[in-house]
DNA sequence: AACTTACTTGAGACTCAATCTCAATTAAGT
DNA sequence: ACTTAATTGAGATTGAGTCTCAAGTAAGTT
């Protein structure tokens, strides 16, 4: 994967060393399109025989998020989920309160209105959190 | 305050007793329009000489939130803020990442689009979180 | 008014995600 | 190979929030 070049450059730029652990954590997060928590990533690595400590998982994710290689998602249940940003454009989330399913959406209209709201209040917009909670089609049947 | 009637009815409806502690916590949250965390509410009560335990603060807030007398706000920094809902209509929040200032906004267009997004994915919308993070006018000067 | 009983309270133990500590290890420049 | 500062891992610590349980109390009963 040529993206590893970019990863190495990020660490270089930050004055950090390029280690096996850091690369492995990045690969694990990029191995799926799911929204996984740190504990899940930690245990999966352990199972796959390339264990790193919890501390290193958290520390590495911090760097990846800071450099926009990974996105952190807070759905209000007390733990962050992380998702890969390879080929991913910006989107927000629709969360099923019954089964936990997460669906991604993008609404240009909303994106524009957000800029407008910020402008109206003299704010320079940096980021936003927009999450819709409801019951998905399947869960409605139960 | 006649709103206390409503408070008493809520506890009655839930089969809970009406106690001094519960009333005091409700009053404290309704004494300002700020967005305060549980610890702040707990310590303010302690200072005002009408101390209740932390456990009671949390337990009471839970009931108030469940009954829409108080709104819980999660801005992603690890602790919930609570705001009174007296005379408050629905709104979302604009948060300054520098000074922590919280400004309220309502954008009907966005509210409608949210319903549309949910419909498009077959979801029954229950609630949403919409927070804009940026730098406020004052903080931009520094 | 005293009695009964189930609900509530408070102090502190506990949980759990996340962060910190520090000795041992290792990346990477010379 | 040598040097040295960054990194790692195990486990301790933090902090918001929850739980436990003995003591206290609201409110109905006699
Ligand atoms: Mn996503
Ligand atoms: Mn508000
Ligand atoms: Zn569902
Ligand atoms: Zn500000």
Coordinates of C-alpha atoms (C1' of nucleotides) and ligand atoms in Angstrom, one line a residue:
Chain A
X1 CA 0.0 0.0 0.0
X2 CA 1.5 3.3 -1.2
X3 CA -0.4 5.1 1.5
X4 CA 2.2 3.9 3.9
X5 CA 4.5 6.6 2.4
X6 CA 2.1 9.2 3.6
X7 CA 2.0 7.6 7.1
X8 CA 5.8 7.7 7.3
X9 CA 5.9 11.3 6.2
X10 CA 3.4 12.2 8.9
X11 CA 5.6 10.7 11.6
X12 CA 8.6 12.4 10.1
X13 CA 6.9 15.7 10.0
X14 CA 5.9 15.3 13.7
X15 CA 9.5 14.4 14.6
X16 CA 8.3 10.9 15.7
X17 CA 9.8 7.6 14.9
X18 CA 8.3 5.2 12.5
X19 CA 7.7 2.0 14.4
X20 CA 6.1 -1.4 13.7
X21 CA 3.5 -0.8 16.4
X22 CA 2.4 2.5 14.9
X23 CA 2.2 1.0 11.4
X24 CA 0.2 -2.0 12.6
X25 CA -2.3 0.2 14.4
X26 CA -2.8 2.3 11.3
X27 CA -3.2 -0.9 9.2
X28 CA -5.8 -2.3 11.6
X29 CA -7.9 0.8 11.5
X30 CA -7.7 0.8 7.7
X31 CA -8.6 -2.9 7.4
X32 CA -12.3 -2.2 7.6
X33 CA -14.9 0.6 7.2
X34 CA -16.4 0.0 10.6
X35 CA -16.5 2.4 13.5
X36 CA -14.5 0.6 16.2
X37 CA -13.5 1.6 19.7
X38 CA -9.9 1.5 21.0
X39 CA -10.5 -1.7 23.0
X40 CA -11.7 -3.5 19.9
X41 CA -8.6 -2.4 18.0
X42 CA -6.4 -3.4 20.9
X43 CA -7.9 -6.9 21.3
X44 CA -8.0 -7.6 17.6
X45 CA -4.3 -6.8 17.4
X46 CA -3.6 -9.1 20.3
X47 CA -5.5 -11.9 18.7
X48 CA -3.7 -11.4 15.4
X49 CA -0.4 -11.9 17.3
X50 CA 0.9 -8.4 16.8
X51 CA 0.0 -7.1 20.2
X52 CA 0.8 -3.6 21.3
X53 CA -0.1 -2.1 24.7
X54 CA -3.3 -0.3 25.3
X55 CA -1.2 2.8 25.9
X56 CA 0.4 2.6 22.5
X57 CA -2.9 2.1 20.8
X58 CA -4.3 5.3 22.5
X59 CA -1.1 7.2 21.8
X60 CA -1.0 6.3 18.2
X61 CA -4.6 7.0 17.5
X62 CA -4.1 10.4 19.0
X63 CA -1.4 11.1 16.4
X64 CA -3.5 9.6 13.5
X65 CA -6.5 11.7 14.4
X66 CA -4.5 14.9 14.8
X67 CA -3.2 14.3 11.3
X68 CA -6.5 13.5 9.7
X69 CA -5.6 9.9 8.9
X70 CA -8.3 8.6 11.2
X71 CA -11.5 10.1 12.4
X72 CA -12.8 10.0 15.9
X73 CA -16.5 9.6 16.5
X74 CA -18.3 10.3 19.8
X75 CA -21.8 8.9 19.8
X76 CA -22.3 9.7 23.5
X77 CA -22.0 6.3 25.0
X78 CA -18.7 7.0 26.8
X79 CA -16.2 5.7 24.3
X80 CA -14.8 7.0 21.0
X81 CA -15.1 5.0 17.8
X82 CA -12.5 5.4 15.1
X83 CA -12.9 5.1 11.4
X84 CA -10.5 5.1 8.5
X85 CA -10.3 8.1 6.2
X86 CA -8.8 6.4 3.2
X87 CA -11.0 7.4 0.2
X88 CA -13.6 8.7 2.6
X89 CA -15.1 12.1 2.1
X90 CA -16.7 14.0 4.8
X91 CA -20.0 12.6 6.2
X92 CA -22.1 12.5 9.3
X93 CA -23.9 9.7 11.0
X94 CA -27.3 8.2 11.6
X95 CA -27.3 5.9 14.6
X96 CA -29.9 3.2 15.5
X97 CA -30.7 3.5 19.1
X98 CA -31.8 -0.1 19.2
X99 CA -29.1 -2.1 17.5
X100 CA -26.3 0.4 17.3
X101 CA -26.0 0.3 13.5
X102 CA -24.3 3.3 12.1
X103 CA -25.2 4.7 8.6
X104 CA -23.3 7.5 6.9
X105 CA -24.9 10.4 5.2
X106 CA -23.9 13.7 3.6
X107 CA -26.3 16.5 3.1
X108 CA -24.9 19.5 1.2
X109 CA -27.7 21.7 2.2
X110 CA -26.9 21.1 5.9
X111 CA -23.2 21.6 5.3
X112 CA -23.9 25.0 3.8
X113 CA -26.3 26.1 6.5
X114 CA -23.7 25.3 9.1
X115 CA -21.3 27.8 7.5
X116 CA -24.1 30.3 7.4
X117 CA -24.9 29.8 11.1
X118 CA -21.2 30.2 12.0
X119 CA -21.0 33.4 9.9
X120 CA -24.2 34.8 11.5
X121 CA -22.5 34.5 14.9
X122 CA -19.0 35.7 13.9
X123 CA -17.5 32.3 14.4
X124 CA -14.8 30.7 12.3
X125 CA -16.0 27.2 11.8
X126 CA -13.5 24.5 12.5
X127 CA -15.5 21.3 12.7
X128 CA -18.9 20.0 13.6
X129 CA -20.7 17.0 15.1
X130 CA -24.0 16.1 13.5
X131 CA -25.6 12.8 14.6
X132 CA -29.1 11.6 14.0
X133 CA -30.5 9.0 16.4
X134 CA -33.4 6.9 15.6
X135 CA -34.7 3.4 15.0
X136 CA -33.7 1.7 11.8
X137 CA -36.0 -0.1 9.4
X138 CA -35.2 -3.6 10.7
X139 CA -35.5 -2.6 14.4
X140 CA -38.9 -1.0 13.7
X141 CA -40.2 -4.4 12.9
X142 CA -39.4 -5.8 16.3
Chain B
X1 CA -42.9 29.5 40.8
X2 CA -45.9 27.6 39.6
X3 CA -43.7 25.3 37.5
X4 CA -43.1 23.5 40.8
X5 CA -46.5 22.0 40.3
X6 CA -45.3 20.4 37.1
X7 CA -42.3 19.1 38.9
X8 CA -44.4 17.5 41.6
X9 CA -46.7 15.9 39.0
X10 CA -43.7 14.4 37.3
X11 CA -42.5 12.7 40.5
X12 CA -46.0 11.6 41.2
X13 CA -46.4 10.2 37.8
X14 CA -43.1 8.3 38.1
X15 CA -44.2 6.9 41.5
X16 CA -41.4 8.9 43.2
X17 CA -41.5 10.9 46.3
X18 CA -41.3 14.7 46.3
X19 CA -38.3 15.6 48.4
X20 CA -36.4 18.7 49.3
X21 CA -33.3 17.5 47.6
X22 CA -35.0 16.9 44.3
X23 CA -36.7 20.2 44.4
X24 CA -33.5 22.0 45.2
X25 CA -31.6 20.4 42.4
X26 CA -34.3 21.3 39.9
X27 CA -34.2 24.9 41.2
X28 CA -30.5 25.1 40.9
X29 CA -30.5 24.0 37.3
X30 CA -33.3 26.5 36.6
X31 CA -31.5 29.4 38.3
X32 CA -29.5 30.1 35.2
X33 CA -29.4 29.7 31.5
X34 CA -25.9 28.3 31.5
X35 CA -24.8 24.8 30.5
X36 CA -23.3 23.4 33.7
X37 CA -21.9 20.0 34.6
X38 CA -23.0 17.8 37.5
X39 CA -20.0 18.7 39.6
X40 CA -20.7 22.4 39.3
X41 CA -24.3 21.9 40.4
X42 CA -23.2 19.7 43.2
X43 CA -20.6 22.2 44.5
X44 CA -22.9 25.2 44.1
X45 CA -25.5 23.5 46.3
X46 CA -22.9 22.6 48.8
X47 CA -21.7 26.3 49.0
X48 CA -25.3 27.5 49.3
X49 CA -25.7 25.3 52.3
X50 CA -28.3 23.0 50.9
X51 CA -25.9 20.2 50.2
X52 CA -27.1 16.9 48.7
X53 CA -24.8 14.0 47.8
X54 CA -23.3 13.6 44.4
X55 CA -25.3 10.4 44.0
X56 CA -28.5 12.3 44.5
X57 CA -27.5 15.0 42.1
X58 CA -26.9 12.4 39.4
X59 CA -30.0 10.4 40.2
X60 CA -32.2 13.4 40.2
X61 CA -30.8 14.8 36.9
X62 CA -31.5 11.4 35.4
X63 CA -35.2 11.8 36.2
X64 CA -35.4 15.4 35.1
X65 CA -33.8 14.6 31.8
X66 CA -36.0 11.6 31.2
X67 CA -39.0 13.8 31.7
X68 CA -37.8 16.7 29.5
X69 CA -37.5 19.1 32.4
X70 CA -33.7 19.4 31.8
X71 CA -31.6 18.8 28.7
X72 CA -28.3 17.0 28.7
X73 CA -25.6 18.2 26.4
X74 CA -22.5 16.2 25.4
X75 CA -19.9 18.4 23.8
X76 CA -17.3 15.6 23.6
X77 CA -15.1 16.6 26.5
X78 CA -16.1 13.7 28.7
X79 CA -18.7 15.3 30.9
X80 CA -22.3 16.2 30.3
X81 CA -23.6 19.7 30.7
X82 CA -27.2 20.3 31.8
X83 CA -29.4 23.2 30.8
X84 CA -32.9 24.2 31.9
X85 CA -35.8 23.9 29.5
X86 CA -38.1 26.5 31.0
X87 CA -39.4 28.6 28.1
X88 CA -36.6 27.1 26.0
X89 CA -37.5 25.8 22.6
X90 CA -35.4 23.4 20.7
X91 CA -32.0 24.6 19.7
X92 CA -28.5 23.4 18.9
X93 CA -25.1 24.7 19.9
X94 CA -22.1 26.6 18.6
X95 CA -19.1 26.1 20.8
X96 CA -15.9 28.2 20.9
X97 CA -12.9 25.8 21.0
X98 CA -10.8 28.6 22.6
X99 CA -12.9 30.0 25.5
X100 CA -15.6 27.4 25.8
X101 CA -18.4 29.9 25.2
X102 CA -21.6 28.2 24.1
X103 CA -24.1 30.0 21.8
X104 CA -27.5 28.6 20.9
X105 CA -28.9 28.5 17.4
X106 CA -31.9 27.1 15.5
X107 CA -31.9 26.6 11.8
X108 CA -35.3 25.4 10.5
X109 CA -33.8 24.4 7.2
X110 CA -31.4 22.0 8.9
X111 CA -34.2 20.7 11.1
X112 CA -36.2 19.8 8.1
X113 CA -33.2 18.2 6.2
X114 CA -32.6 16.0 9.2
X115 CA -36.1 14.6 8.9
X116 CA -35.4 14.1 5.2
X117 CA -32.2 12.2 5.8
X118 CA -33.9 9.9 8.3
X119 CA -36.7 9.2 5.9
X120 CA -34.3 8.5 3.1
X121 CA -32.7 5.7 5.2
X122 CA -36.0 4.4 6.6
X123 CA -35.2 5.6 10.1
X124 CA -37.7 6.9 12.6
X125 CA -35.9 10.0 14.0
X126 CA -35.9 10.3 17.8
X127 CA -33.3 12.9 18.5
X128 CA -30.2 14.5 17.2
X129 CA -27.0 16.1 18.2
X130 CA -25.8 19.0 16.2
X131 CA -22.8 21.0 17.4
X132 CA -20.6 23.5 15.5
X133 CA -17.1 24.1 16.9
X134 CA -15.2 27.1 15.9
X135 CA -13.5 30.3 17.2
X136 CA -15.7 33.1 18.4
X137 CA -15.3 36.7 17.4
X138 CA -13.5 37.7 20.6
X139 CA -11.1 34.8 20.5
X140 CA -10.2 35.5 16.9
X141 CA -8.6 38.8 18.0
X142 CA -6.2 37.1 20.3
Chain C
dA1 C1' -49.9 10.7 67.5
dA2 C1' -47.4 6.6 67.1
dC3 C1' -46.6 2.9 63.8
dT4 C1' -45.4 0.8 59.6
dT5 C1' -43.1 0.3 55.4
dA6 C1' -41.2 1.3 51.3
dC7 C1' -38.6 5.0 49.1
dT8 C1' -34.7 8.1 49.5
dT9 C1' -30.4 9.7 50.9
dG10 C1' -25.3 9.9 51.6
dA11 C1' -20.6 8.2 52.2
dG12 C1' -17.7 5.9 50.0
dA13 C1' -16.7 1.7 47.1
dC14 C1' -16.6 0.6 42.5
dT15 C1' -16.5 0.8 37.2
dC16 C1' -14.5 1.8 32.9
dA17 C1' -12.4 4.5 29.3
dA18 C1' -8.6 7.0 29.0
dT19 C1' -4.1 8.9 30.6
dC20 C1' 0.2 8.7 33.1
dT21 C1' 4.6 6.7 35.0
dC22 C1' 9.0 4.9 34.5
dA23 C1' 12.2 1.2 33.7
dA24 C1' 13.4 -1.5 29.7
dT25 C1' 13.7 -1.4 24.8
dT26 C1' 14.6 0.2 20.2
dA27 C1' 15.0 3.5 16.0
dA28 C1' 18.1 5.9 13.7
dG29 C1' 21.9 9.2 13.2
dT30 C1' 27.3 9.1 13.6
Chain D
dA1 C1' 29.0 -1.0 16.4
dC2 C1' 28.0 3.0 19.3
dT3 C1' 25.2 6.6 21.2
dT4 C1' 21.1 8.7 22.7
dA5 C1' 16.7 10.3 22.8
dA6 C1' 12.2 8.5 21.5
dT7 C1' 9.1 4.6 22.3
dT8 C1' 7.1 0.8 24.5
dG9 C1' 4.5 -2.0 27.9
dA10 C1' 2.7 -3.2 32.5
dG11 C1' 0.5 -1.5 35.7
dA12 C1' -0.9 2.6 38.5
dT13 C1' -3.8 6.6 38.3
dT14 C1' -7.5 9.7 37.1
dG15 C1' -12.1 11.3 36.7
dA16 C1' -17.0 11.1 35.5
dG17 C1' -20.5 8.5 36.6
dT18 C1' -22.8 4.4 39.0
dC19 C1' -23.7 1.2 42.7
dT20 C1' -24.2 -0.5 47.6
dC21 C1' -26.3 -0.5 51.8
dA22 C1' -27.2 1.2 56.4
dA23 C1' -29.6 5.2 58.2
dG24 C1' -33.1 8.5 57.5
dT25 C1' -37.7 10.0 56.0
dA26 C1' -42.3 10.6 53.5
dA27 C1' -46.7 9.2 53.7
dG28 C1' -50.3 6.0 54.4
dT29 C1' -52.6 3.1 58.4
dT30 C1' -54.4 2.4 62.9
Ligands
LIG1 MN1 -18.4 7.2 9.3
LIG2 MN1 -28.5 25.4 25.1
LIG3 ZN1 -31.4 -1.0 14.4
LIG4 ZN1 -14.2 32.2 22.4

